[in-house]
Coordinates of C-alpha atoms in Angstrom, one line a residue:
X1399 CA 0.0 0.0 0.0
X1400 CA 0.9 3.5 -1.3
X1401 CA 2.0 6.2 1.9
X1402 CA -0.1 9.2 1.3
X1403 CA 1.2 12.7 1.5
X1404 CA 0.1 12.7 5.3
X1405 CA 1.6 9.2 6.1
X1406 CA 5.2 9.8 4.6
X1407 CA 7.6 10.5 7.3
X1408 CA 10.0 12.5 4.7
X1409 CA 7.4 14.6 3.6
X1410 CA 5.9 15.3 6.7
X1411 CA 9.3 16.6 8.1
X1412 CA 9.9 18.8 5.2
X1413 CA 6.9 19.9 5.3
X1414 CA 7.4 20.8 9.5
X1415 CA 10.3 22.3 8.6
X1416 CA 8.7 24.3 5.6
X1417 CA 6.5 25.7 8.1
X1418 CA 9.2 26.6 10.7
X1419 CA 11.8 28.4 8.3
X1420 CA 8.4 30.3 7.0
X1421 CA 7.6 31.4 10.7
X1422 CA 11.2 32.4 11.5
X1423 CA 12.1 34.4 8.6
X1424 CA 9.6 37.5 9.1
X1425 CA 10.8 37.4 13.2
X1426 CA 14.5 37.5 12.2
X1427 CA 13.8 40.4 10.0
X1428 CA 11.8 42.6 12.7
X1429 CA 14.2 41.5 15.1
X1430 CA 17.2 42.9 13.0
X1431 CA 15.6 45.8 11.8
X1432 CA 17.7 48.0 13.4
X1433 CA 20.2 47.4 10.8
X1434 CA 18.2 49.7 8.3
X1435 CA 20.5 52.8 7.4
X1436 CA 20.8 55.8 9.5
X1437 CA 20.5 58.8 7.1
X1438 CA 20.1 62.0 7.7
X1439 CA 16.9 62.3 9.5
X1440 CA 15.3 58.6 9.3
X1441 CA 14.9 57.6 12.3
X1442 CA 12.3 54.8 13.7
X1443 CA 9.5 57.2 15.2
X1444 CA 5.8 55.9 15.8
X1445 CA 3.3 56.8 12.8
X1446 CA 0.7 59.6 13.6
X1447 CA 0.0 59.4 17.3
X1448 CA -3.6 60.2 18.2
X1449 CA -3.3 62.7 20.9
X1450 CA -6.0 61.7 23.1
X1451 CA -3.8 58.3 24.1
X1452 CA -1.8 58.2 26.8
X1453 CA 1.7 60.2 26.4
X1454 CA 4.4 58.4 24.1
X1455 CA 8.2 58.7 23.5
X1456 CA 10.5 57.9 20.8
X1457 CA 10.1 54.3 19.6
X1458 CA 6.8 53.5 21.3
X1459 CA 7.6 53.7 24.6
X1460 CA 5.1 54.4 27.0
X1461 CA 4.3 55.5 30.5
X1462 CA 3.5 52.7 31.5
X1463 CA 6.1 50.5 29.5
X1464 CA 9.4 52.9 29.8
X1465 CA 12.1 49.9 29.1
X1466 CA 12.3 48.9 25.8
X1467 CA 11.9 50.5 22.0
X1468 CA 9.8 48.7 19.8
X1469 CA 11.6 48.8 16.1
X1470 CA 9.3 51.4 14.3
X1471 CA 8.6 52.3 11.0
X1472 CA 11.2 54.7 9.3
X1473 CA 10.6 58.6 9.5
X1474 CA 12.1 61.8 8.2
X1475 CA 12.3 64.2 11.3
X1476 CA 13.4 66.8 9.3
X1477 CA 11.2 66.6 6.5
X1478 CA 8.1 68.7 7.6
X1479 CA 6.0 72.0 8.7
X1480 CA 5.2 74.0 11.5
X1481 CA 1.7 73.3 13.2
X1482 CA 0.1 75.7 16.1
X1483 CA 0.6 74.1 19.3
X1484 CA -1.4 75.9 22.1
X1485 CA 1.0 74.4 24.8
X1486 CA 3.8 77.6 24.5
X1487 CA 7.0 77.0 25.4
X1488 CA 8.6 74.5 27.4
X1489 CA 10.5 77.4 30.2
X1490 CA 10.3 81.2 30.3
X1491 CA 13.3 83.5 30.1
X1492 CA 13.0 83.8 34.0
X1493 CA 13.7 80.1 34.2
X1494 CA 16.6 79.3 36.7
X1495 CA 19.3 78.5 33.3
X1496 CA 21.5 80.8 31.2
X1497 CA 20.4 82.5 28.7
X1498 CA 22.7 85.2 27.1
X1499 CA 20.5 89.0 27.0
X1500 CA 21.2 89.1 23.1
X1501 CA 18.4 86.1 22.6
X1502 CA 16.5 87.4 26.1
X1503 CA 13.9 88.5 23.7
X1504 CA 11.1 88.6 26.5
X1505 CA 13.2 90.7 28.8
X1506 CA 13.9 93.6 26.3
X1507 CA 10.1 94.1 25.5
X1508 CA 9.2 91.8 22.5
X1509 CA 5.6 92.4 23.2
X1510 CA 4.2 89.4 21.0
X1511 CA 4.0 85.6 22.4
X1512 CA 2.7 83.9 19.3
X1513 CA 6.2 83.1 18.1
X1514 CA 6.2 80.5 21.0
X1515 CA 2.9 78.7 19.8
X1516 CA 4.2 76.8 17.2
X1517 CA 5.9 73.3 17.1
X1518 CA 7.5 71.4 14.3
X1519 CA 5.6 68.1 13.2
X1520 CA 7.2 65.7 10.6
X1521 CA 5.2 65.2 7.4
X1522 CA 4.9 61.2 8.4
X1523 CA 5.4 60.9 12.0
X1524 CA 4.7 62.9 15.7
X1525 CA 8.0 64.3 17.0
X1526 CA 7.9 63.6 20.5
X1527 CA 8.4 66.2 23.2
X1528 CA 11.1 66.7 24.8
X1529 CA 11.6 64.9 28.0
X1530 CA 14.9 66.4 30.0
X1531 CA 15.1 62.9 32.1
X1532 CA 15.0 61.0 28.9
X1533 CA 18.0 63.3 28.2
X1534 CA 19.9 63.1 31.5
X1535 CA 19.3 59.7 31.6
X1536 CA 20.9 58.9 28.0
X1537 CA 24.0 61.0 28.6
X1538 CA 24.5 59.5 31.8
X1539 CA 28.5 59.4 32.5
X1540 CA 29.2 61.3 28.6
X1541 CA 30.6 64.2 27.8
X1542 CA 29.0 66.1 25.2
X1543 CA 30.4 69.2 23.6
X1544 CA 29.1 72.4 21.1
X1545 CA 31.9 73.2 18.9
X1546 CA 31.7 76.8 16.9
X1547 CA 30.2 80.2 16.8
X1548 CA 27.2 81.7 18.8
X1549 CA 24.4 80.1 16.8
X1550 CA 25.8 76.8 18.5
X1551 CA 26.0 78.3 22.0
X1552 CA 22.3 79.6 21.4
X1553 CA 21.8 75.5 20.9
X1554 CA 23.7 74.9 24.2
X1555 CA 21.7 77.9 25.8
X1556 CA 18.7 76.4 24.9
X1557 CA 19.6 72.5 26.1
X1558 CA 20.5 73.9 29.4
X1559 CA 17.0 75.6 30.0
X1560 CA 15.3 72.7 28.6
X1561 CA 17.5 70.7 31.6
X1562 CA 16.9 72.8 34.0
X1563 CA 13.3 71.6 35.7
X1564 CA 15.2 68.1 36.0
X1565 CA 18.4 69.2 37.3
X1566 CA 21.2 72.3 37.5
X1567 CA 24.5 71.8 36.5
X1568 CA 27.8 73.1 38.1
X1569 CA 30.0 75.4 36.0
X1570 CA 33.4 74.5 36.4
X1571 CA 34.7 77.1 33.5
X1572 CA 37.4 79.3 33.9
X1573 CA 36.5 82.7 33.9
X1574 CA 39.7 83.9 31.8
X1575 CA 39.2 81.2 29.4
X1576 CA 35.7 82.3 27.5
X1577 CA 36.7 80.2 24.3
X1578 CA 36.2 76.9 26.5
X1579 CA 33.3 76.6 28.8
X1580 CA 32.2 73.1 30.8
X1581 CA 29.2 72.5 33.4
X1582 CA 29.4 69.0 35.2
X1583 CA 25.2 68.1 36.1
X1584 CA 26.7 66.0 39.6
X1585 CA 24.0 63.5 39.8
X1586 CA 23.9 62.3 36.1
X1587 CA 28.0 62.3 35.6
X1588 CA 27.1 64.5 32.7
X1589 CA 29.4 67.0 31.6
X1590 CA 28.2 69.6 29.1
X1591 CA 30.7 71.9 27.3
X1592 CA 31.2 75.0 24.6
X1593 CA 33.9 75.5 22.6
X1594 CA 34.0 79.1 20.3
X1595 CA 35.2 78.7 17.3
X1596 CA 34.2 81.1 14.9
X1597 CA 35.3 79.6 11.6
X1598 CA 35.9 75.7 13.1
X1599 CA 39.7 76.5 11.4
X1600 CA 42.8 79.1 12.6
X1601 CA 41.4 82.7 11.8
X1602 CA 42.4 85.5 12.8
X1603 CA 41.6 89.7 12.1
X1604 CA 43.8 91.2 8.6
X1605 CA 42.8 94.6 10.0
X1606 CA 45.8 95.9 11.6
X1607 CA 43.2 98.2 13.1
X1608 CA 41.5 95.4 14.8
X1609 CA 37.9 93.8 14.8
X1610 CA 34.8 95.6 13.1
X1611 CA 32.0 93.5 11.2
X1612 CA 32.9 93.7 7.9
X1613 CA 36.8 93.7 8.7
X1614 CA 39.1 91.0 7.1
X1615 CA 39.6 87.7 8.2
X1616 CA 42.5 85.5 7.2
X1617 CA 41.5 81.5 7.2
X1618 CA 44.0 78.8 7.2
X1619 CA 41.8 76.2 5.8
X1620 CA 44.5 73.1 6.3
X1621 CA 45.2 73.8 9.6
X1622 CA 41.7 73.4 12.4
X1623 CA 41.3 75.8 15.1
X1624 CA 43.1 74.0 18.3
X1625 CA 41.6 75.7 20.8
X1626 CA 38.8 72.5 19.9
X1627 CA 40.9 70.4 18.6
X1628 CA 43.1 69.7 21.0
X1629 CA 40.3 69.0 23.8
X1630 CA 37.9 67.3 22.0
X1631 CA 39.3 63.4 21.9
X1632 CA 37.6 62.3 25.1
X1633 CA 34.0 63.4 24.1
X1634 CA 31.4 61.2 23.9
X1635 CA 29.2 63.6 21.4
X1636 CA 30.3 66.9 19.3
X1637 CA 27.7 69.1 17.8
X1638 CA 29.5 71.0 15.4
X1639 CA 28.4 73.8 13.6
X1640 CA 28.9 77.4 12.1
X1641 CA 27.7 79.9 9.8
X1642 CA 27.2 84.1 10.2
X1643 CA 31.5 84.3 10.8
X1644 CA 31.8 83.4 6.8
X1645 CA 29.5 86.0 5.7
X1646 CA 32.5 88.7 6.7
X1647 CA 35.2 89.2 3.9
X1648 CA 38.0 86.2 3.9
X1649 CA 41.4 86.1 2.6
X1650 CA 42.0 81.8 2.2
X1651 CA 45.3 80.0 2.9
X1652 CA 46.3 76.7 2.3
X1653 CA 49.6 75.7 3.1
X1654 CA 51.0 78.9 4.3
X1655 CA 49.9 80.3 1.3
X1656 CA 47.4 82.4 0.0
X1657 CA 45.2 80.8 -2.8
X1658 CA 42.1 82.8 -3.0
X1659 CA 39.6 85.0 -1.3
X1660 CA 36.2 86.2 -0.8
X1661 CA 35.6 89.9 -0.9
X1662 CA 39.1 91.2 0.1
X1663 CA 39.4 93.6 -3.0
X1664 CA 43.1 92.7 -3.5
X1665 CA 45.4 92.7 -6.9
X1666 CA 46.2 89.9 -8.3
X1667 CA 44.3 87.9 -5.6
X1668 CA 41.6 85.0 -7.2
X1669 CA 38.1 86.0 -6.2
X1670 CA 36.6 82.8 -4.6
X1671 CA 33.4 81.9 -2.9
X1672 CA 32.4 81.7 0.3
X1673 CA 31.4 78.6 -0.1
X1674 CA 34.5 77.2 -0.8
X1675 CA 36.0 78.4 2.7
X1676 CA 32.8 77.0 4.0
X1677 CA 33.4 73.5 2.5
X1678 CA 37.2 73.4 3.0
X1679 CA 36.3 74.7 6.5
X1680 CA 34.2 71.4 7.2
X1681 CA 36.3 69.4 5.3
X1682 CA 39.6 70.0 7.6
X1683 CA 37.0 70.2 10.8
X1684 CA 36.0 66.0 9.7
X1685 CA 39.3 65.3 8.5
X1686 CA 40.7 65.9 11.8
X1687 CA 38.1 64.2 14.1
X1688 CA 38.7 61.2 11.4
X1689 CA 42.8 61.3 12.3
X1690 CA 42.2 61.8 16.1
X1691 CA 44.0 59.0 17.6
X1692 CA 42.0 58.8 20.9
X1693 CA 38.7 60.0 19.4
X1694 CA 35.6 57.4 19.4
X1695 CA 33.2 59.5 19.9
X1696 CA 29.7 60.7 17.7
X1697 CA 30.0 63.8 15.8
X1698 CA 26.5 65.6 14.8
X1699 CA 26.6 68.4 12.2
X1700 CA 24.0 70.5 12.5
X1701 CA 23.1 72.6 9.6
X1702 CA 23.6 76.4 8.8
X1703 CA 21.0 78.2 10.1
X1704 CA 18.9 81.0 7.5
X1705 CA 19.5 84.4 8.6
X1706 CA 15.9 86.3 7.8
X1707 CA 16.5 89.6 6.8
X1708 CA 14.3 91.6 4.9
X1709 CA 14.4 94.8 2.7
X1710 CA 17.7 94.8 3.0
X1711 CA 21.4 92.7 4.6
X1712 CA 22.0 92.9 8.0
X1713 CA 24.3 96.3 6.9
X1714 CA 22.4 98.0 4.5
X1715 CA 18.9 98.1 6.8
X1716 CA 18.0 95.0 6.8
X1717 CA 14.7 94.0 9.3
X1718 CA 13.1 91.2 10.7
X1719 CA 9.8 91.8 12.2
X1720 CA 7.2 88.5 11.2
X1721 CA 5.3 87.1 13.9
X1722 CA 3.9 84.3 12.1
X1723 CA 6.1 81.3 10.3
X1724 CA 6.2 80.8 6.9
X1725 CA 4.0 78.1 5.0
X1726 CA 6.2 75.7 3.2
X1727 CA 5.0 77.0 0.0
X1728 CA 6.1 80.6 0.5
X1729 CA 9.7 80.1 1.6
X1730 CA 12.2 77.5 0.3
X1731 CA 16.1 77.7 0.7
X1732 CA 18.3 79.6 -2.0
X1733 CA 21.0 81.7 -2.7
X1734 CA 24.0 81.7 -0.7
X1735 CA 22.5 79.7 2.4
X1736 CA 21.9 77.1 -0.2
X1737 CA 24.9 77.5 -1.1
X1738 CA 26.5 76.9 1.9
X1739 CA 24.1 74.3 3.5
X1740 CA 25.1 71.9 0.1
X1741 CA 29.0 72.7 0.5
X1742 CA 28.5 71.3 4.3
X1743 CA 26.0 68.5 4.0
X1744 CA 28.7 67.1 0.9
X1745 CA 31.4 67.3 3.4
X1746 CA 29.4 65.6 5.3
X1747 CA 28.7 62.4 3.6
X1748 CA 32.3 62.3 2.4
X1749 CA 33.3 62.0 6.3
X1750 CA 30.7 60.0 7.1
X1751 CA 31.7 57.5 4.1
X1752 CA 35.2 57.3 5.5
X1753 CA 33.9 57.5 9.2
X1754 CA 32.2 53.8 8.7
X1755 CA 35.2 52.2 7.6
X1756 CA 37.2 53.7 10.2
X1757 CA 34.6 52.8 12.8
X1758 CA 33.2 56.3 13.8
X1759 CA 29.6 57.6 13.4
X1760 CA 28.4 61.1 11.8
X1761 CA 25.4 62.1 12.2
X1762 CA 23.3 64.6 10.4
X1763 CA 21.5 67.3 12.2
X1764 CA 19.5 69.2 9.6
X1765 CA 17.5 71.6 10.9
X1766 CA 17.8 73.8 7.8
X1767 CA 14.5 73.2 6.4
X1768 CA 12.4 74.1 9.4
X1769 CA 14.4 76.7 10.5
X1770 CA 14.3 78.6 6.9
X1771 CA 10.4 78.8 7.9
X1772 CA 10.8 81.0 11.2
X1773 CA 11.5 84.5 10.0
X1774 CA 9.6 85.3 13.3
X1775 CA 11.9 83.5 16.5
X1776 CA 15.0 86.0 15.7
X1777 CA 15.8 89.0 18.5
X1778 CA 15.1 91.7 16.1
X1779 CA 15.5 94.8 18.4
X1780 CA 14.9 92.5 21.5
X1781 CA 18.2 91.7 22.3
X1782 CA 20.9 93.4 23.8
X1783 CA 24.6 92.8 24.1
X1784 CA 26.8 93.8 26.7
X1785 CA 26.7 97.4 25.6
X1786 CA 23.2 97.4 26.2
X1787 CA 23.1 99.6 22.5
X1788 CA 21.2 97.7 19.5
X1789 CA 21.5 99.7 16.3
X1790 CA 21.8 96.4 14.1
X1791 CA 18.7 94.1 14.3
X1792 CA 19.6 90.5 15.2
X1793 CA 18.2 87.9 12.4
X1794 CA 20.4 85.6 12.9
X1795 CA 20.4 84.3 16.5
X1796 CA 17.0 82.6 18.2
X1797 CA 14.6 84.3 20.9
X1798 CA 15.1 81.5 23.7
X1799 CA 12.8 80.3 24.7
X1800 CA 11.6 79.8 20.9
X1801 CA 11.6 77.8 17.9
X1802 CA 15.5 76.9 18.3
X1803 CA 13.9 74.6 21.5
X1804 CA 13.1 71.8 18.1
X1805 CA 16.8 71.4 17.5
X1806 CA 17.0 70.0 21.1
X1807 CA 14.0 67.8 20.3
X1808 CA 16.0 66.7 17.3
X1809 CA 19.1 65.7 19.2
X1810 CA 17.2 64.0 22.0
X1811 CA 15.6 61.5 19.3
X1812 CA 18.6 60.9 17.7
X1813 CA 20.1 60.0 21.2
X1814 CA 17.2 57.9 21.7
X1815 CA 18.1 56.1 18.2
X1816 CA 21.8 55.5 19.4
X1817 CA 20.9 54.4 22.8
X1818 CA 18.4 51.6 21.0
X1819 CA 21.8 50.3 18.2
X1820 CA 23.8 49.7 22.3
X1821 CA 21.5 48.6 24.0
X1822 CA 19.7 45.9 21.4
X1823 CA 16.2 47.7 21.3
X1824 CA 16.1 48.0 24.9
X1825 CA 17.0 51.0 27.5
X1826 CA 17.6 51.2 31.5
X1827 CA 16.0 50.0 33.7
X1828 CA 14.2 51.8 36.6
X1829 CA 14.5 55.3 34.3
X1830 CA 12.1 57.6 36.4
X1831 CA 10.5 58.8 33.2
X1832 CA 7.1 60.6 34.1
X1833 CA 4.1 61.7 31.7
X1834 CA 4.7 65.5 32.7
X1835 CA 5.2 67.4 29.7
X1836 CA 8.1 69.1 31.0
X1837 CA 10.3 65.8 32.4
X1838 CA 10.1 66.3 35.6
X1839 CA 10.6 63.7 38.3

């Protein structure tokens, strides 16, 4: 008698094992998904999030399930519009942080409060709040450090406020040394830091009669600035970034030499863009943190930020006096900020490229797009510097609090991202992460 289908025991155990290898495939594939590429912006992020369920953070976590990430679908942070968010800000300018008087836009008078009603929503996911224990408790024991001009310390400005209801650091700086500054927050082992560094390379004033704005610069664009460079190995994360210091005229050297400039008016001298000190700029900024012996930590670039002038440059009358963002459809990026944005983010992938084989990890910060939509969160007249005089309205810095306060949700969710590659999808333990909109404990 003939063994049917059923009765065969070869068939039946390729059939069992049909099954089985069926079963495991799609669980091997969700349970490796975290292997997708990391560009730009794409980040796992949970699809539209109705906003009458219970809070969530990054990656599905719940607050009532705070210790793992669920593997998400892939979303563009970056790619997306500003939405009115009745909430306001996340602190006030009398909030117990620093916040320099040149973005203390509420203390100097700025008599709207709209500009703080707005918050940026990705075009295929919900950016999460930000949650400063999340924060503290992901750079637990790290060293993170801002490397460049002023915009970047209005960054740093703005993390430290948005810190501040969870914890208040200790400023160990030096006061003669203002180029390096470095906070230790004691019960997270956290130390936060600044470096300035106007041009990221060795600049200096051409003017024998010293600094004015539109004075000369000379830029060595072989050689990096050391006053970084030579502190930055044992970081765990560097945020570098800079932008309004190139818009000044440069004379470029390479090798000792002088192969070009930008602006300078000089004989026999090649007329170059500023986009090419911009690139080379980045380019020697990478090059080095690739060639850093010591260095294993994760460098970020975050992306130029738009200055919004109007009806003029910032020296020829210039103004910037919106109180409403821009729709998506009346502003795009161009002219020399899309110059410059392209000459970094190329740089970029170059070092990032080179960074994989060598075992390092870029990251790409873009807040370009969404900031080239808020002609409305600069100073204007509402800042004042140390001279307390304000004859130039400021378009390029950030009212803090104010929009700027995204770039820190940005950072926070790619923190979240790396903290899910260590740790295998899952996160500490115990993490006294509350629903409270503003993290605290």
């Amino acid at each position: 008698m003939k063994s049917s289908p059923l009765n065969s025991p070869k068939k039946a155990i390729l059939l069992i094992l049909t099954i089985v290898i069926l079963t495991t495939i799609p669980l091997y594939l969700h349970e490796n998904s975290s292997e997708l590429n990391f560009k730009g912006g794409l980040v796992p992020l949970n699809p539209k999030i109705n906003q009458s369920l219970p809070l969530r953070f990054p990656g599905g976590i719940t607050t009532k399930n705070p210790t793992s990430i669920p593997l998400e679908p892939i979303c563009n942070i970056f790619n997306g519009t500003w939405v009115e968010y009745p909430g306001g800000a996340y602190y006030t300018n009398t909030s117990e942080c620093e916040i320099d008087d040149r973005e203390n836009c509420m203390k100097f008078g700025r008599p709207d409060t709209e500009f703080l009603k707005w918050r940026w929503k990705p075009n295929e996911c919900e950016l999460p709040i930000f949650h400063a224990a999340q924060f503290l408790e992901l750079v637990r024991g790290k060293f993170m450090a801002f490397v460049g001009d002023s915009v970047g310390r209005n960054q740093m400005q703005s993390l430290m406020c948005l810190l501040a209801s969870v914890a208040r650091p200790v400023d160990l700086s030096r006061a003669q040394n203002k180029s390096f500054r470095h906070w230790l927050y004691v019960k997270y082992n956290f130390t936060l830091a600044t470096f300035w560094s106007t041009h990221l390379v060795r600049a200096y004033d051409a003017d024998p009669n010293g600094f004015s704005y539109m004075s000369l610069m000379n830029l060595h664009l072989d050689e990096v600035d050391e006053a970084w460079s030579t502190k930055i190995e044992n970081f765990d994360y560097v945020i570098v970034s800079v932008g309004p210091w190139f818009f000044r005229p440069m004379v470029f050297y390479e090798k000792g030499q002088v192969v070009g400039c930008h602006e300078c008016h000089k004989n026999n001298v090649t007329e170059l863009s500023r986009g090419f000190g911009y690139r080379m700029a980045f380019r020697t900024t990478f090059r080095t943190l690739l060639s850093l012996p010591n260095y294993k930590g994760i460098t970020f670039l975050r992306t130029i930020s738009p200055p919004h002038f109007e009806n003029g440059e910032w020296n020829t009358g210039g103004t910037c006096g919106r109180t409403r963002p821009f729709k998506k459809e009346e502003k795009k990026l161009d002219g020399y900020t899309m110059e410059l944005y392209l000459a970094q983010v190329e740089e970029f992938w170059a070092a990032k490229r080179e960074g994989r084989r060598r075992g390092l990890k870029f990251r790409l910060l873009d807040t370009t797009e969404a900031m080239v939509l808020r002609p409305d969160g600069h100073p204007g007249h509402y800042g004042h510097g140390t001279d307390e005089k304000v004859t130039i309205p400021d378009c390029v810095h950030w009212c803090l609090p104010g929009p700027i306060d995204a770039w820190n949700e940005f950072l926070l969710q790619m923190l979240k991202m790396e903290g899910a590659r260590s740790n295998d999808g899952k996160v500490p333990r115990n993490v006294p992460w509350k629903s409270n909109r503003y993290g605290t404990t």
